[in-house]
Structures are given as structure tokens and as C-alpha cells.
């Protein structure tokens, strides 16, 4: 930003006790921070003037908070010294599964702690898909790189699936390595999802039953519409485009270099698997829209991407507070009740400094 000061004046602001004297005399703290970051950037070629904070597994966190899950506030607040990221919680529980451990064949040259950090990154697509009503088989294919959530109509014909680092010691039994992978890991992944995220699992089961009551076994009924607190209404269709795969997928086996083709239909009956992700994403988007509008009202410059914001570093705490304020407003509307879902308990009102956004 243009401070209206020359280089000499900015340097003088930080000589001796000048910064303290400046603030004692009513100086602008924001301006002082900008000058400091400018001088640091001038000297080092780097800057920390802009901070980026991201919601921690916002889908799982939002569903726990908006359903009144008893541990929701405890799980959401990353200020806590004992706080563990939801995806790391999933990873640690998965590591206790005997069949999973046997299939991955140990940690190799890595220590257990090092391996769990790698596994946490590699396994992330599984709880993301599981949170959006996917089963164990789909969770497995997500881990391998299958673009099951892609909305891009130009998905490449060929998707080269690959084993992530954490699974490189696993051995397939046949040339059909993808199905071997699914056979070995679908049960541990699905079991871990149920055990670690019970609120998510129970909500998804309810949404699936709610959908089926409306459309029937043959999907001939009218799909249920749903709305958000800001007035947005969505009307699902009975038939949908198959978003999982647009064309034939060609799985390349990294061992034999042979390919397996799986052809999928372009259109399919809408089985309601979109309810959980669509409503959750709508909540996410509404929270972010409110948060950005609140920041604009306060004159805070912001760049918003999905469920994360970039702001000048002096505004990081305020950005989180406004995100919490927006979250409190959205979850207070008990959005899941329109589907006949009864909350587990009271919907919490988060403390303003509950850290939902983390660096």
C-alpha cells in the first residue's frame, strides 16, 4: 500500500524507541506494520505481509457443528495444544487396523511418525470421499488418483492411476492391480470412516434413506428440493450425468505396464449421493460469502479461495473471528432439519476466537 512516506521516513520510524513513541502518540498500528513489512521485503527480498489461512477439513467440521455433535467444538478449535487435524485423526485410527498394517507391509526406512505424516497426505482423498457418501471401493480409487469428484467435462480419456508413497510396499496378487488394491483396503477405509467420524456417518445414512423415501427404488419419484438460509433453493434432477467417469478409464498397471479399461455410462439414475456434498458445499460457500462481506465492511483487503482467505498479516485474527461469526450464523439455522434429521444436541455458538482457520 502507498504509505505516503519516503524510504528515509520509514527507516526513521524504527530507530530506537520510535515505534513505541509513535504508537503512544496515537499512531496507526496498521501503517506501522505495513512499513515494517516493506522494509523487511526491501532488505531480504521476502515478505510476510500477507497471510493465508485455511479451514481445517471444513466439510467434516461443519457437519459436526451443524448437527450438534457433542465433541464438535472440541474437534474444531485448533487453538488447543492437543488438537489433531481431522485427517490425521483418520490416519492414526487407520494405522491401528491390523489388516491395513499387514497390507502396507510396514513403514520401510521411515519411522512410524514420519510414515504417518506421509500417509496422512496420501490418504486424504479417502475421508474426503467418505464424507461425501462414498463407499470403501470409491475411497480406494480416490487414493489412487481417480477423479471421482471432477465436474470438468473434459476429463482425459486416460487416467494413469499410481500408488502413493505410503503404499509402495503393497503387493498386488494379479495383473488387475486396481481391483486388488480395492479388495485389500476398502474395508479398513470404510471401517475407519465410521469409527472416526460417527456424526458424518449417521448424517449420511439418514440423507440416503430420506432420498430413497422420496424417489423410490426405481428412482421414479420427485427428488427432494433443499434450501439455504439466504434463500437459495436447489431442485435435484431424477437423472444425472455420471460425474465419476465421463469416458472409458484406462488403468495402467505400474508393474506389468498393461491396461485395464472400465467403461461407464454417461447418464445414470440420481441416487442422492449428492445431498451431503452439495449441502455442505453450499454451507461452506455461504459462510465464505458472509465472511468476505464482513471483511469488506471493515475495510480488510481479502482474497478468498473456497474455504480459505488471504489477508494482510495484521488481520489474521480478525479474519478468523469474522469466519467464526459467519459460521455461527449459518449453523444456527439447523439446515439438516429440512431433511428430517434430528440434531444430536444443541447447536453450539462458537467463541469468537475459536480457531477454525489455521495457517
Coordinates of C-alpha atoms in Angstrom, one line a residue:
X1 CA 0.0 0.0 0.0
X2 CA 1.1 3.6 -0.6
X3 CA 2.1 4.9 2.9
X4 CA 2.9 8.4 1.8
X5 CA 6.3 8.1 3.3
X6 CA 9.8 8.1 1.7
X7 CA 12.4 5.5 2.4
X8 CA 14.2 7.7 5.0
X9 CA 11.0 8.5 6.9
X10 CA 10.1 4.8 7.0
X11 CA 13.6 3.9 8.3
X12 CA 13.3 6.6 11.0
X13 CA 10.1 5.1 12.3
X14 CA 12.0 2.0 13.5
X15 CA 15.1 3.7 15.1
X16 CA 15.4 3.2 18.8
X17 CA 12.1 3.7 20.7
X18 CA 10.5 5.4 17.8
X19 CA 7.9 2.6 17.2
X20 CA 6.7 2.8 20.8
X21 CA 6.6 6.6 20.8
X22 CA 4.7 6.5 17.5
X23 CA 2.0 4.2 19.0
X24 CA 1.8 6.1 22.3
X25 CA 1.1 9.3 20.4
X26 CA -1.9 7.7 18.6
X27 CA -0.1 6.4 15.6
X28 CA -1.7 3.9 13.2
X29 CA -0.7 0.3 14.1
X30 CA -1.7 -0.9 10.7
X31 CA 0.5 1.7 9.0
X32 CA 3.4 0.7 11.2
X33 CA 3.0 -2.9 10.3
X34 CA 2.9 -2.1 6.6
X35 CA 6.1 0.0 6.9
X36 CA 7.9 -2.8 8.8
X37 CA 6.9 -5.4 6.2
X38 CA 8.0 -3.1 3.4
X39 CA 11.4 -2.6 5.0
X40 CA 11.9 -6.3 5.6
X41 CA 11.0 -7.1 2.0
X42 CA 13.4 -4.4 0.8
X43 CA 16.3 -5.9 2.8
X44 CA 15.6 -9.6 2.2
X45 CA 13.5 -9.8 -1.0
X46 CA 10.8 -11.7 1.0
X47 CA 7.7 -10.6 2.8
X48 CA 5.3 -12.0 5.4
X49 CA 2.9 -9.1 5.0
X50 CA 0.2 -11.3 3.5
X51 CA -1.1 -14.3 5.5
X52 CA -3.1 -17.3 4.2
X53 CA -5.4 -19.3 6.5
X54 CA -7.4 -22.3 5.5
X55 CA -10.4 -24.1 7.1
X56 CA -9.4 -27.4 8.7
X57 CA -11.4 -30.2 6.9
X58 CA -14.3 -27.8 6.7
X59 CA -16.7 -30.4 5.4
X60 CA -16.4 -32.8 8.4
X61 CA -16.1 -29.9 10.8
X62 CA -19.2 -28.1 9.5
X63 CA -21.3 -31.3 9.7
X64 CA -20.3 -31.9 13.3
X65 CA -21.0 -28.3 14.3
X66 CA -24.3 -28.1 12.4
X67 CA -25.6 -31.3 13.8
X68 CA -24.8 -30.5 17.4
X69 CA -22.3 -33.4 17.8
X70 CA -21.2 -33.4 21.4
X71 CA -17.4 -33.2 20.5
X72 CA -17.9 -30.8 17.7
X73 CA -16.4 -27.6 19.4
X74 CA -13.6 -29.6 20.9
X75 CA -12.7 -31.1 17.5
X76 CA -13.0 -27.8 15.6
X77 CA -10.8 -25.5 17.7
X78 CA -7.2 -25.7 16.5
X79 CA -6.1 -23.4 19.4
X80 CA -5.9 -26.4 21.6
X81 CA -2.5 -27.8 22.3
X82 CA -3.8 -31.3 21.9
X83 CA -5.7 -30.6 18.8
X84 CA -5.3 -33.0 15.9
X85 CA -6.3 -32.3 12.3
X86 CA -9.3 -34.5 11.3
X87 CA -7.4 -36.2 8.5
X88 CA -4.6 -37.0 10.9
X89 CA -7.1 -38.5 13.3
X90 CA -8.4 -40.6 10.5
X91 CA -4.8 -41.7 9.7
X92 CA -3.9 -42.6 13.2
X93 CA -7.0 -44.7 13.6
X94 CA -6.5 -46.4 10.3
X95 CA -2.9 -47.3 11.4
X96 CA -4.5 -49.3 14.3
X97 CA -6.3 -51.6 11.8
X98 CA -4.4 -54.9 11.7
X99 CA -5.4 -55.8 8.2
X100 CA -4.3 -52.4 6.9
X101 CA -0.9 -52.7 8.6
X102 CA -0.4 -56.1 7.1
X103 CA -1.3 -55.0 3.6
X104 CA 1.0 -52.0 3.5
X105 CA 3.9 -54.1 4.8
X106 CA 5.4 -51.8 7.4
X107 CA 7.0 -48.3 7.2
X108 CA 10.1 -49.2 5.3
X109 CA 13.0 -46.9 6.1
X110 CA 10.7 -44.3 7.8
X111 CA 10.0 -44.0 11.5
X112 CA 6.3 -44.5 12.4
X113 CA 5.9 -40.8 13.0
X114 CA 7.4 -40.0 9.6
X115 CA 5.3 -42.6 7.9
X116 CA 2.1 -41.3 9.4
X117 CA 2.8 -37.9 8.1
X118 CA 3.3 -39.3 4.6
X119 CA 0.2 -41.5 5.0
X120 CA -1.9 -38.5 6.1
X121 CA -1.2 -36.7 2.9
X122 CA -1.6 -39.8 0.7
X123 CA -4.8 -40.9 2.4
X124 CA -6.6 -37.6 2.4
X125 CA -8.8 -38.3 -0.7
X126 CA -10.4 -41.2 1.2
X127 CA -12.0 -39.3 4.1
X128 CA -12.9 -36.5 1.7
X129 CA -14.8 -39.0 -0.5
X130 CA -16.2 -40.9 2.5
X131 CA -17.6 -37.7 4.0
X132 CA -19.5 -37.2 0.7
X133 CA -21.2 -40.6 1.0
X134 CA -18.7 -42.7 -1.0
X135 CA -18.2 -46.3 -0.1
X136 CA -14.9 -48.1 0.6
X137 CA -14.2 -49.0 -3.0
X138 CA -14.6 -45.4 -4.2
X139 CA -12.4 -44.2 -1.3
X140 CA -9.7 -46.6 -2.6
X141 CA -9.9 -45.3 -6.1
X142 CA -9.7 -41.8 -4.9
X143 CA -6.4 -42.6 -3.1
X144 CA -5.0 -43.9 -6.4
X145 CA -6.0 -40.7 -8.2
X146 CA -9.3 -41.4 -9.8
X147 CA -11.1 -38.1 -10.4
X148 CA -14.4 -39.2 -9.0
X149 CA -15.4 -35.7 -7.9
X150 CA -14.4 -34.0 -11.1
X151 CA -17.0 -31.7 -12.7
X152 CA -14.8 -31.0 -15.7
X153 CA -16.5 -32.2 -18.9
X154 CA -13.0 -32.6 -20.5
X155 CA -11.7 -35.2 -18.1
X156 CA -8.9 -37.0 -20.1
X157 CA -9.8 -40.4 -21.6
X158 CA -6.8 -41.9 -19.9
X159 CA -6.2 -41.6 -16.1
X160 CA -2.9 -43.1 -15.0
X161 CA -3.5 -44.3 -11.5
X162 CA -0.5 -44.7 -9.3
X163 CA 0.4 -46.0 -5.9
X164 CA 1.1 -43.2 -3.4
X165 CA 4.4 -43.3 -1.4
X166 CA 2.7 -44.7 1.7
X167 CA 1.6 -47.8 -0.3
X168 CA 4.7 -48.5 -2.3
X169 CA 5.5 -51.7 -0.4
X170 CA 2.0 -53.2 -1.0
X171 CA 2.0 -56.1 -3.5
X172 CA -0.9 -56.9 -5.9
X173 CA -1.8 -60.5 -6.4
X174 CA -2.8 -60.3 -10.1
X175 CA -2.3 -58.0 -13.1
X176 CA -5.6 -56.4 -12.2
X177 CA -3.8 -54.3 -9.5
X178 CA -6.6 -51.7 -9.1
X179 CA -9.2 -54.3 -8.0
X180 CA -6.6 -56.0 -5.8
X181 CA -5.9 -52.6 -4.1
X182 CA -9.7 -52.1 -3.6
X183 CA -10.1 -55.6 -2.2
X184 CA -7.3 -55.1 0.3
X185 CA -8.2 -51.6 1.6
X186 CA -11.9 -50.9 1.1
X187 CA -12.9 -52.5 4.4
X188 CA -10.2 -50.7 6.6
X189 CA -11.0 -47.4 5.0
X190 CA -14.8 -47.7 5.4
X191 CA -14.4 -49.0 8.9
X192 CA -12.2 -46.1 9.9
X193 CA -14.6 -43.6 8.4
X194 CA -17.4 -45.0 10.6
X195 CA -15.3 -45.1 13.7
X196 CA -13.6 -41.7 13.5
X197 CA -16.5 -39.6 12.1
X198 CA -19.7 -41.1 13.5
X199 CA -21.7 -37.8 13.2
X200 CA -20.8 -37.7 9.5
X201 CA -21.7 -41.4 9.0
X202 CA -25.0 -41.1 10.8
X203 CA -26.0 -38.0 8.9
X204 CA -25.1 -39.5 5.5
X205 CA -27.1 -42.7 6.3
X206 CA -30.1 -40.5 7.2
X207 CA -29.8 -38.5 4.0
X208 CA -29.6 -41.7 1.9
X209 CA -32.8 -43.0 3.5
X210 CA -34.5 -39.6 3.1
X211 CA -33.7 -39.6 -0.6
X212 CA -34.9 -43.1 -1.2
X213 CA -38.2 -42.4 0.6
X214 CA -38.9 -39.6 -2.0
X215 CA -37.7 -41.2 -5.2
X216 CA -38.3 -44.9 -4.6
X217 CA -36.3 -47.9 -5.6
X218 CA -36.7 -47.2 -9.3
X219 CA -36.0 -43.5 -8.9
X220 CA -39.3 -42.5 -10.4
X221 CA -40.4 -40.2 -7.6
X222 CA -39.7 -36.5 -7.2
X223 CA -36.3 -35.7 -5.7
X224 CA -36.5 -33.5 -2.6
X225 CA -35.5 -29.8 -3.0
X226 CA -33.5 -28.1 -0.4
X227 CA -32.7 -24.5 0.6
X228 CA -30.1 -22.4 2.4
X229 CA -30.8 -19.6 4.9
X230 CA -30.1 -16.9 2.4
X231 CA -33.0 -18.1 0.2
X232 CA -31.0 -20.2 -2.3
X233 CA -33.1 -23.3 -3.4
X234 CA -31.8 -26.3 -5.3
X235 CA -34.0 -28.7 -7.2
X236 CA -32.2 -32.0 -7.9
X237 CA -33.0 -34.0 -11.0
X238 CA -34.1 -37.6 -11.3
X239 CA -31.4 -38.4 -13.9
X240 CA -27.9 -37.0 -13.7
X241 CA -24.8 -37.0 -15.7
X242 CA -22.3 -39.5 -14.4
X243 CA -19.8 -37.2 -12.7
X244 CA -17.5 -40.0 -11.7
X245 CA -16.3 -41.0 -15.1
X246 CA -17.1 -39.3 -18.4
X247 CA -15.3 -41.7 -20.7
X248 CA -13.7 -45.1 -20.5
X249 CA -10.9 -45.2 -17.9
X250 CA -7.7 -46.8 -18.8
X251 CA -5.9 -48.0 -15.7
X252 CA -2.2 -48.6 -16.2
X253 CA -0.5 -51.3 -14.2
X254 CA 2.9 -49.9 -13.0
X255 CA 4.2 -53.4 -12.7
X256 CA 3.2 -55.1 -16.0
X257 CA 2.5 -51.9 -17.9
X258 CA -0.7 -53.4 -19.2
X259 CA -4.0 -51.5 -19.2
X260 CA -7.5 -52.3 -18.0
X261 CA -10.4 -50.4 -19.5
X262 CA -13.6 -49.7 -17.5
X263 CA -16.4 -48.2 -19.5
X264 CA -19.1 -46.2 -17.6
X265 CA -22.5 -44.8 -18.6
X266 CA -22.8 -41.1 -19.4
X267 CA -26.2 -40.8 -17.6
X268 CA -27.4 -42.6 -14.5
X269 CA -30.2 -42.5 -12.0
X270 CA -29.6 -39.9 -9.3
X271 CA -29.2 -42.0 -6.2
X272 CA -29.0 -38.9 -3.9
X273 CA -25.3 -39.2 -3.2
X274 CA -25.0 -35.5 -4.0
X275 CA -27.1 -34.4 -0.9
X276 CA -24.3 -34.4 1.6
X277 CA -21.6 -32.8 -0.6
X278 CA -23.9 -30.3 -2.2
X279 CA -25.5 -29.0 1.0
X280 CA -22.1 -29.0 2.8
X281 CA -20.5 -27.0 -0.1
X282 CA -23.4 -24.6 -0.1
X283 CA -22.9 -24.0 3.7
X284 CA -19.2 -23.6 3.0
X285 CA -19.8 -21.1 0.2
X286 CA -22.4 -19.1 2.3
X287 CA -20.0 -18.9 5.2
X288 CA -17.2 -17.6 3.0
X289 CA -19.5 -15.1 1.3
X290 CA -20.7 -13.7 4.6
X291 CA -17.1 -13.6 5.9
X292 CA -15.8 -11.7 2.9
X293 CA -18.7 -9.2 3.1
X294 CA -18.0 -8.6 6.7
X295 CA -14.3 -8.0 6.0
X296 CA -15.2 -5.6 3.2
X297 CA -17.4 -3.7 5.6
X298 CA -14.4 -3.3 7.9
X299 CA -12.1 -2.4 5.1
X300 CA -10.0 -5.5 5.3
X301 CA -8.5 -6.4 1.9
X302 CA -9.1 -10.1 1.2
X303 CA -8.6 -12.9 -1.4
X304 CA -11.0 -15.8 -0.9
X305 CA -10.5 -19.3 -2.3
X306 CA -13.1 -21.9 -1.5
X307 CA -12.8 -22.2 2.3
X308 CA -9.6 -20.1 2.8
X309 CA -8.7 -16.5 2.9
X310 CA -5.6 -14.4 2.3
X311 CA -5.4 -11.1 4.2
X312 CA -2.6 -8.7 5.4
X313 CA -1.0 -10.5 8.3
X314 CA -2.1 -7.9 10.8
X315 CA -5.7 -9.0 10.1
X316 CA -5.3 -12.8 10.6
X317 CA -7.0 -12.9 13.9
X318 CA -9.9 -10.6 12.8
X319 CA -10.4 -12.8 9.7
X320 CA -10.8 -15.9 11.8
X321 CA -13.2 -14.0 14.1
X322 CA -15.4 -13.0 11.2
X323 CA -15.3 -16.5 9.7
X324 CA -16.5 -17.8 13.1
X325 CA -19.2 -15.2 13.2
X326 CA -20.4 -16.3 9.7
X327 CA -20.2 -19.9 10.8
X328 CA -22.3 -19.3 13.9
X329 CA -25.0 -17.6 11.8
X330 CA -25.2 -20.4 9.2
X331 CA -25.2 -23.4 11.6
X332 CA -27.8 -21.7 13.9
X333 CA -30.4 -22.3 11.1
X334 CA -30.3 -26.1 11.7
X335 CA -30.0 -26.7 8.0
X336 CA -30.3 -30.5 8.2
X337 CA -33.7 -30.4 9.9
X338 CA -35.3 -29.8 6.4
X339 CA -34.3 -33.4 5.7
X340 CA -36.0 -34.7 8.9
X341 CA -32.7 -35.1 10.7
X342 CA -32.8 -34.5 14.4
X343 CA -29.7 -32.9 15.8
X344 CA -27.5 -34.8 18.3
X345 CA -27.7 -31.9 20.7
X346 CA -27.8 -28.1 20.9
X347 CA -26.2 -26.2 18.1
X348 CA -23.1 -24.5 19.6
X349 CA -22.3 -20.8 19.5
X350 CA -18.6 -20.7 19.0
X351 CA -16.3 -18.4 21.0
X352 CA -15.2 -15.6 18.6
X353 CA -11.5 -16.7 18.9
X354 CA -12.3 -20.4 18.2
X355 CA -9.6 -21.1 15.6
X356 CA -11.4 -22.5 12.6
X357 CA -8.9 -21.1 10.1
X358 CA -5.3 -22.3 10.5
X359 CA -2.0 -21.4 8.8

